[in-house]
Coordinates of C-alpha atoms and ligand atoms in Angstrom, one line a residue:
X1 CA 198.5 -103.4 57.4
X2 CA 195.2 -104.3 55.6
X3 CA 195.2 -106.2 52.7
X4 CA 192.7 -104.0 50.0
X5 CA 190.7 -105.1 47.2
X6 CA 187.9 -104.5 44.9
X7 CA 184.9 -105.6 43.4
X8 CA 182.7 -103.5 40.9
X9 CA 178.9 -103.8 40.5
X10 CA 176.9 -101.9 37.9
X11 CA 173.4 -101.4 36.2
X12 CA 170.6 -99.2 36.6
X13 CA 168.5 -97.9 39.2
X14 CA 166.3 -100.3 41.3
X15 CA 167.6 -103.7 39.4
X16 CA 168.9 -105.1 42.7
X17 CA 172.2 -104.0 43.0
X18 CA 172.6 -103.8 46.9
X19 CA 169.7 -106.9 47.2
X20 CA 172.6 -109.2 45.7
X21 CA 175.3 -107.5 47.5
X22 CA 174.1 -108.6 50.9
X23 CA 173.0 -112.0 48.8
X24 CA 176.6 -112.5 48.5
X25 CA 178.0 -111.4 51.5
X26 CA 175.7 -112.8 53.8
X27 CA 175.1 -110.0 55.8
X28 CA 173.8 -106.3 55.5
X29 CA 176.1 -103.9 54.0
X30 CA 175.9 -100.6 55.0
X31 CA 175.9 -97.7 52.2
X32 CA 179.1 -95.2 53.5
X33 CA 179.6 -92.5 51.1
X34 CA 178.8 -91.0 47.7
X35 CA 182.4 -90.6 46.9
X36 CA 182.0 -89.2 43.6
X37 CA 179.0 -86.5 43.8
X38 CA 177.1 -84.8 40.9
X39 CA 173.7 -87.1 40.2
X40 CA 175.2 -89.2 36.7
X41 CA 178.5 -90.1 37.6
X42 CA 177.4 -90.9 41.5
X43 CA 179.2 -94.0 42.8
X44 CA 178.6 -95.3 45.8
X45 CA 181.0 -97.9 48.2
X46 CA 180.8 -100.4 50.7
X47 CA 183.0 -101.2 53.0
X48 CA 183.5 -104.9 54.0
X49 CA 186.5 -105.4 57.0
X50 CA 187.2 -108.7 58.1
X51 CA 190.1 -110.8 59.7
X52 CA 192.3 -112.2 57.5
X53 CA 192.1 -115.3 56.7
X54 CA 195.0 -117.7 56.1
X55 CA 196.0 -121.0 55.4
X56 CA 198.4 -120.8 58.0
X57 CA 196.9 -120.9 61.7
X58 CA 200.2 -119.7 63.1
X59 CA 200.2 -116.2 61.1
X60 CA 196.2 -115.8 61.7
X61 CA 195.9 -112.4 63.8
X62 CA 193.6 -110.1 64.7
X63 CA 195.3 -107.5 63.4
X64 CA 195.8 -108.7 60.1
X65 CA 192.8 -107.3 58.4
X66 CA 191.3 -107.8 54.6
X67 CA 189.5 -104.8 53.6
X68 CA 187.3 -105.3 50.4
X69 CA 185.3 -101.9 48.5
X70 CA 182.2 -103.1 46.7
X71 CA 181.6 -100.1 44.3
X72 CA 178.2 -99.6 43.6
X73 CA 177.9 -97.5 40.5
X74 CA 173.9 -96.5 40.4
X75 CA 172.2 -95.2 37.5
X76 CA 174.3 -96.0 34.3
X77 CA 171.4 -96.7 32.2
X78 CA 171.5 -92.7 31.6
X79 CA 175.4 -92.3 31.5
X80 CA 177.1 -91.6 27.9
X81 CA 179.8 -93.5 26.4
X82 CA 182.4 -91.3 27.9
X83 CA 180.9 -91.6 31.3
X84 CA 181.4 -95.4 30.9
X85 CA 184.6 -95.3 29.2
X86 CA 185.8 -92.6 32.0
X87 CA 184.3 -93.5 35.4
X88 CA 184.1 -97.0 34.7
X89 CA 187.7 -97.5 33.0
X90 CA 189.1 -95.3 35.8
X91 CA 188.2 -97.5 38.1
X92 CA 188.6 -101.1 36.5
X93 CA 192.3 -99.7 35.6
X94 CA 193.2 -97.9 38.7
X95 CA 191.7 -100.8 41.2
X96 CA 192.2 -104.0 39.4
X97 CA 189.1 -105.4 40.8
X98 CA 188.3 -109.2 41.7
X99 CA 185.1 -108.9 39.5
X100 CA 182.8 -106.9 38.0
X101 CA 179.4 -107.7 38.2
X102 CA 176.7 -106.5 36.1
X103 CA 173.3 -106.7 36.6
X104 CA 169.7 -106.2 34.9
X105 CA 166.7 -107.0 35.9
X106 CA 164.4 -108.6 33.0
X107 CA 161.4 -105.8 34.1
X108 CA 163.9 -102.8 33.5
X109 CA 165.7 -101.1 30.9
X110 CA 169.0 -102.9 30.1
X111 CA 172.0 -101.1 27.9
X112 CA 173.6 -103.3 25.9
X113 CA 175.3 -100.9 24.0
X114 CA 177.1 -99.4 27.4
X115 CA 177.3 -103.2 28.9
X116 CA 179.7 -104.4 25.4
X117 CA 181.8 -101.2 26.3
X118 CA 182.2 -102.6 30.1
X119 CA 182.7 -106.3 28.8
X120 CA 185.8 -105.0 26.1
X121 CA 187.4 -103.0 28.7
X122 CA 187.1 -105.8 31.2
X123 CA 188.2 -108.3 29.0
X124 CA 191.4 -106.2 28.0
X125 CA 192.7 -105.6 31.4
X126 CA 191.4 -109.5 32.5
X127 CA 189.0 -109.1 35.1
X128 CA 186.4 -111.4 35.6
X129 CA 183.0 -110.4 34.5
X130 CA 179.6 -111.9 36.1
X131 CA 176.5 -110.6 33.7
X132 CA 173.3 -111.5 36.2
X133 CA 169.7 -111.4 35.3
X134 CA 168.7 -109.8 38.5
X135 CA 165.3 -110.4 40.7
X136 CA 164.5 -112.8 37.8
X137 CA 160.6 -112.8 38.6
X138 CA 160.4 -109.3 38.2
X139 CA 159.1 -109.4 34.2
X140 CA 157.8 -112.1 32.3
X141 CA 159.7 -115.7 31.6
X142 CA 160.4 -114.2 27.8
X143 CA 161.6 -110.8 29.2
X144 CA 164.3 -112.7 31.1
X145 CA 164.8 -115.1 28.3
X146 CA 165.8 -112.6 26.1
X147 CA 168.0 -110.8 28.8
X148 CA 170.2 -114.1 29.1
X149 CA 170.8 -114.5 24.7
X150 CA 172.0 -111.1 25.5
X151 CA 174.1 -111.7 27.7
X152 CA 175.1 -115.2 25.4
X153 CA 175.4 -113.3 22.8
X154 CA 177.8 -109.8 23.9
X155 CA 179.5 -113.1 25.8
X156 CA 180.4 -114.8 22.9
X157 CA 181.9 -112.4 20.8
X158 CA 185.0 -112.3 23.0
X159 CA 184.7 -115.7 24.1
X160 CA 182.9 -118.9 23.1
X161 CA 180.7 -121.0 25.8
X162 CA 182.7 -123.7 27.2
X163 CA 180.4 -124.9 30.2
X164 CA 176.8 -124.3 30.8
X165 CA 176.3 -126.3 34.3
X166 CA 173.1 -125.3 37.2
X167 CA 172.1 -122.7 35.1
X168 CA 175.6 -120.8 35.0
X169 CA 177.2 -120.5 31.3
X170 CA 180.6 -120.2 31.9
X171 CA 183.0 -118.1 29.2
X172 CA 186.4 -119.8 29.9
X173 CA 188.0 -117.8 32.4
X174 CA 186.7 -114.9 31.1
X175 CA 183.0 -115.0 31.9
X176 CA 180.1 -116.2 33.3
X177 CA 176.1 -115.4 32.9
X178 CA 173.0 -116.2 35.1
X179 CA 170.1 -115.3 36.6
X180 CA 169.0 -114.9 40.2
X181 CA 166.5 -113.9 42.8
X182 CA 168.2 -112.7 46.0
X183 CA 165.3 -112.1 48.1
X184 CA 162.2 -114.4 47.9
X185 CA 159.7 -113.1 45.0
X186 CA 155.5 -112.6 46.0
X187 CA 153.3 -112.0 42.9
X188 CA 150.3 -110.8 45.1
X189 CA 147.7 -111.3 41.6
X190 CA 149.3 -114.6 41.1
X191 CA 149.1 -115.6 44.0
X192 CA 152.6 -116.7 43.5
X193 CA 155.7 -117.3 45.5
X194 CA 158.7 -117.7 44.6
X195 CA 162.3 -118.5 47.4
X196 CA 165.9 -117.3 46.9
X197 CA 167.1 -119.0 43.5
X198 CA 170.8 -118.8 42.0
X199 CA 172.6 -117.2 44.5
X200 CA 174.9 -120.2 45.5
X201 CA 175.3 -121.1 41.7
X202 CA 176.5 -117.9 41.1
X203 CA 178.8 -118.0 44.2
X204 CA 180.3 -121.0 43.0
X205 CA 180.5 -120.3 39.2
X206 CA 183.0 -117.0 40.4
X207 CA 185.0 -119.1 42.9
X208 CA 185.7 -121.9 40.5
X209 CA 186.7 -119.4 38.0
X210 CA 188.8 -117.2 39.5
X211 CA 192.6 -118.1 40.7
X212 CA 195.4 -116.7 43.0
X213 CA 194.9 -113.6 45.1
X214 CA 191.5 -113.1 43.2
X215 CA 190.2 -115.9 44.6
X216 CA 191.9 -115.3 47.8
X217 CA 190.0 -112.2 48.6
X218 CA 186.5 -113.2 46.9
X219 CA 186.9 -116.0 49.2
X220 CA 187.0 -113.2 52.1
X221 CA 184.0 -111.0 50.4
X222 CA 181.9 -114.0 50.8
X223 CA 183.0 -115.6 54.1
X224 CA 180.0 -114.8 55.9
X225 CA 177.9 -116.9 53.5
X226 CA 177.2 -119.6 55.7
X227 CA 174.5 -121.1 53.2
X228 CA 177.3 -121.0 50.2
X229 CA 180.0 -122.5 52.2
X230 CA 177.4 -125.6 53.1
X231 CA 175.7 -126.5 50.3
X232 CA 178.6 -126.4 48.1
X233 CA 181.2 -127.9 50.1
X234 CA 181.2 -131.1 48.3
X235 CA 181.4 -129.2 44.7
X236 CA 184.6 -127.3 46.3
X237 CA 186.5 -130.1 47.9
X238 CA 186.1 -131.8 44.2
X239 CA 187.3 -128.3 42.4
X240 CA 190.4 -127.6 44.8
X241 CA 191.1 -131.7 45.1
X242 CA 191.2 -131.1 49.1
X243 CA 191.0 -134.8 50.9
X244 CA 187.7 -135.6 52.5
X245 CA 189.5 -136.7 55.6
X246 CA 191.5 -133.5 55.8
X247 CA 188.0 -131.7 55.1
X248 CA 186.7 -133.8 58.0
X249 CA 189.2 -132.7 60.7
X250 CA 189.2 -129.4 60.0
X251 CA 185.1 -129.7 60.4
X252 CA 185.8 -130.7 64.0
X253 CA 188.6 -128.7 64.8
X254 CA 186.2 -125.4 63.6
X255 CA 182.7 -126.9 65.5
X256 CA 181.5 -127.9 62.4
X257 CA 181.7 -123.8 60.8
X258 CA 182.5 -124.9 57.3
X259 CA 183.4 -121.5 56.0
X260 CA 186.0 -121.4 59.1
X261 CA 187.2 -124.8 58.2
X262 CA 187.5 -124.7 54.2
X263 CA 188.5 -121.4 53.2
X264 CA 192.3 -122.1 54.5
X265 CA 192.1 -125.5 53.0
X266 CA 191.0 -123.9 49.6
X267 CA 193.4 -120.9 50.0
X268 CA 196.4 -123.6 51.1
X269 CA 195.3 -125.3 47.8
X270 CA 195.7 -122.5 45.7
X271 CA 199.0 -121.8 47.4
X272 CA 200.2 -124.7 46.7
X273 CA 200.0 -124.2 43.0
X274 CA 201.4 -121.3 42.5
Ligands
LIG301 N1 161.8 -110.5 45.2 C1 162.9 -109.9 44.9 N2 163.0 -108.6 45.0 C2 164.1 -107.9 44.7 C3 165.2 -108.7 44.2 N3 166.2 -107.8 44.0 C4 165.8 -106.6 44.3 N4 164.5 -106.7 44.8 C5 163.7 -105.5 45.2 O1 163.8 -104.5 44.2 C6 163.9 -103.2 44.8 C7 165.2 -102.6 44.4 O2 166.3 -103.3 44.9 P1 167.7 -102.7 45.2 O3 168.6 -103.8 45.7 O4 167.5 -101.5 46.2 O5 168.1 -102.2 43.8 P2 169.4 -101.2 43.4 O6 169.8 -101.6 42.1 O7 170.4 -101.3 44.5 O8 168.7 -99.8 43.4 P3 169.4 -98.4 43.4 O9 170.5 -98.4 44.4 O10 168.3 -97.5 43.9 O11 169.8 -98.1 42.1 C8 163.9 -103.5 46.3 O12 162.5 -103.2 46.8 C9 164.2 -104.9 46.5 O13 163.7 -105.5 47.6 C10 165.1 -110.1 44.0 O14 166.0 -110.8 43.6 N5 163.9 -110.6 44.4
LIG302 MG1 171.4 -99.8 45.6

């Protein structure tokens, strides 16, 4: 049988929801279905099947599949507090989700008022909440400036700062806040360009953060990131205290694929400390 889980996105229309979905993943997600219909309480899923991954070569089958739902809830900027409190809670309580991440974009309209009723509910029922500044080029510098004290601040009334590292402030094991750009960013009457910024910080600020099967099937959401997986496998050898010769051998044993290689090693580890 498949092994399920969830993640939740939400925020607005056109922040960059689905941009930073593929960001993650690595790859292009198809949208499958509006599974809940009338136009303010729309959510919409994707799919994301994969072979398992274990730390165990001998039980890694084909037909041991992960399946992972990203729900994509558009268009809460014009929901009500009982929309949140019953679409929102429904599913944070009925799926247990890996994550939720919210984003806002610094050029759109961002509601704090609904995002402190997401935080409290995900705080209380202790899932992992990633606030991200989305297309971060998209608005002035003090547009997105004031977007991240925000975030700080709705942040650190359940939580103080314990880390602020690559431009990730980390809330315990509570929280984290940053900004990205998933795509690269053109101002055409700049004249300015801008490439993809934050993703991999981001990546890595959830992975380090999150423990047990969490972590186990974030690590599966994100497999297919090959540019995570290589640029920070030095930070995650040091955060999951995995040997650089075992590292090494299971480099050569994969032909060099480092997600291939690490992701048991990092799942073993976590094992291991159960
Ligand atoms: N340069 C740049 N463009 C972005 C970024 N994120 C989103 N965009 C652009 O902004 C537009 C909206 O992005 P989407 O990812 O479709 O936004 P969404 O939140 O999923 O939108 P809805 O599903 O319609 O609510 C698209 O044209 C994207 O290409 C980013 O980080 N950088
Ligand atoms: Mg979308």
């Amino acid at each position: 049988m498949a092994k399920e889980s969830n993640i939740v996105v939400c925020g607005s229309a056109r922040v960059g929801k689905s941009t930073l979905i593929n960001a993650l993943c690595g790859r292009e997600l198809a949208k499958t279905s509006n599974s809940l219909s009338s136009k303010t309480d729309r959510m919409e899923k994707y799919i994301l099947n994969r072979d398992y991954i274990s730390s165990n070569e001998a039980s890694n089958s084909n037909e041991n599949q992960y399946s992972i739902t990203i729900w994509d809830t558009p268009g809460i900027e014009s929901w009500t507090k009982e929309h949140v409190q019953e679409h929102i809670s429904k599913i944070m309580m009925k799926s247990n989700p890996v994550c939720m991440i919210y984003c806002a974009s610094p050029g759109s309209f961002a509601r704090l008022d609904q995002l402190e009723w997401i935080i409290e509910t995900c705080i209380k029922s202790n899932i992992y909440c990633a606030l991200v500044c989305t297309n971060k080029y998209n608005g002035g510098r003090q547009s997105r400036e004031q977007l991240l004290k925000d975030f700080h601040s709705l942040l650190s009334q359940y939580q103080p700062m314990t880390k602020d590292e690559n431009n990730v402030k980390y809330y315990g094991d509570a929280a984290l806040c940053t900004t990205v750009n998933s795509i690269p960013f053109e101002d055409e009457d700049l004249g300015a360009q801008k490439g993809v910024e934050g993703i991999n910080e981001l990546l890595f600020g959830i992975t380090s953060s999150l423990k047990g099967d969490k972590l186990i099937a974030w690590c599966h959401t994100i497999a297919d990131n090959k540019s995570f997986w290589s640029t920070m496998v030095n930070q995650l050898t040091e955060v999951y205290k995995i040997a650089r010769p075992i590292v090494e051998e299971a480099l050569q044993k994969h032909g060099n694929d480092i997600a291939k290689a690490l992701i048991p090693l990092i799942i073993g580890a976590i094992l291991t400390k159960k």
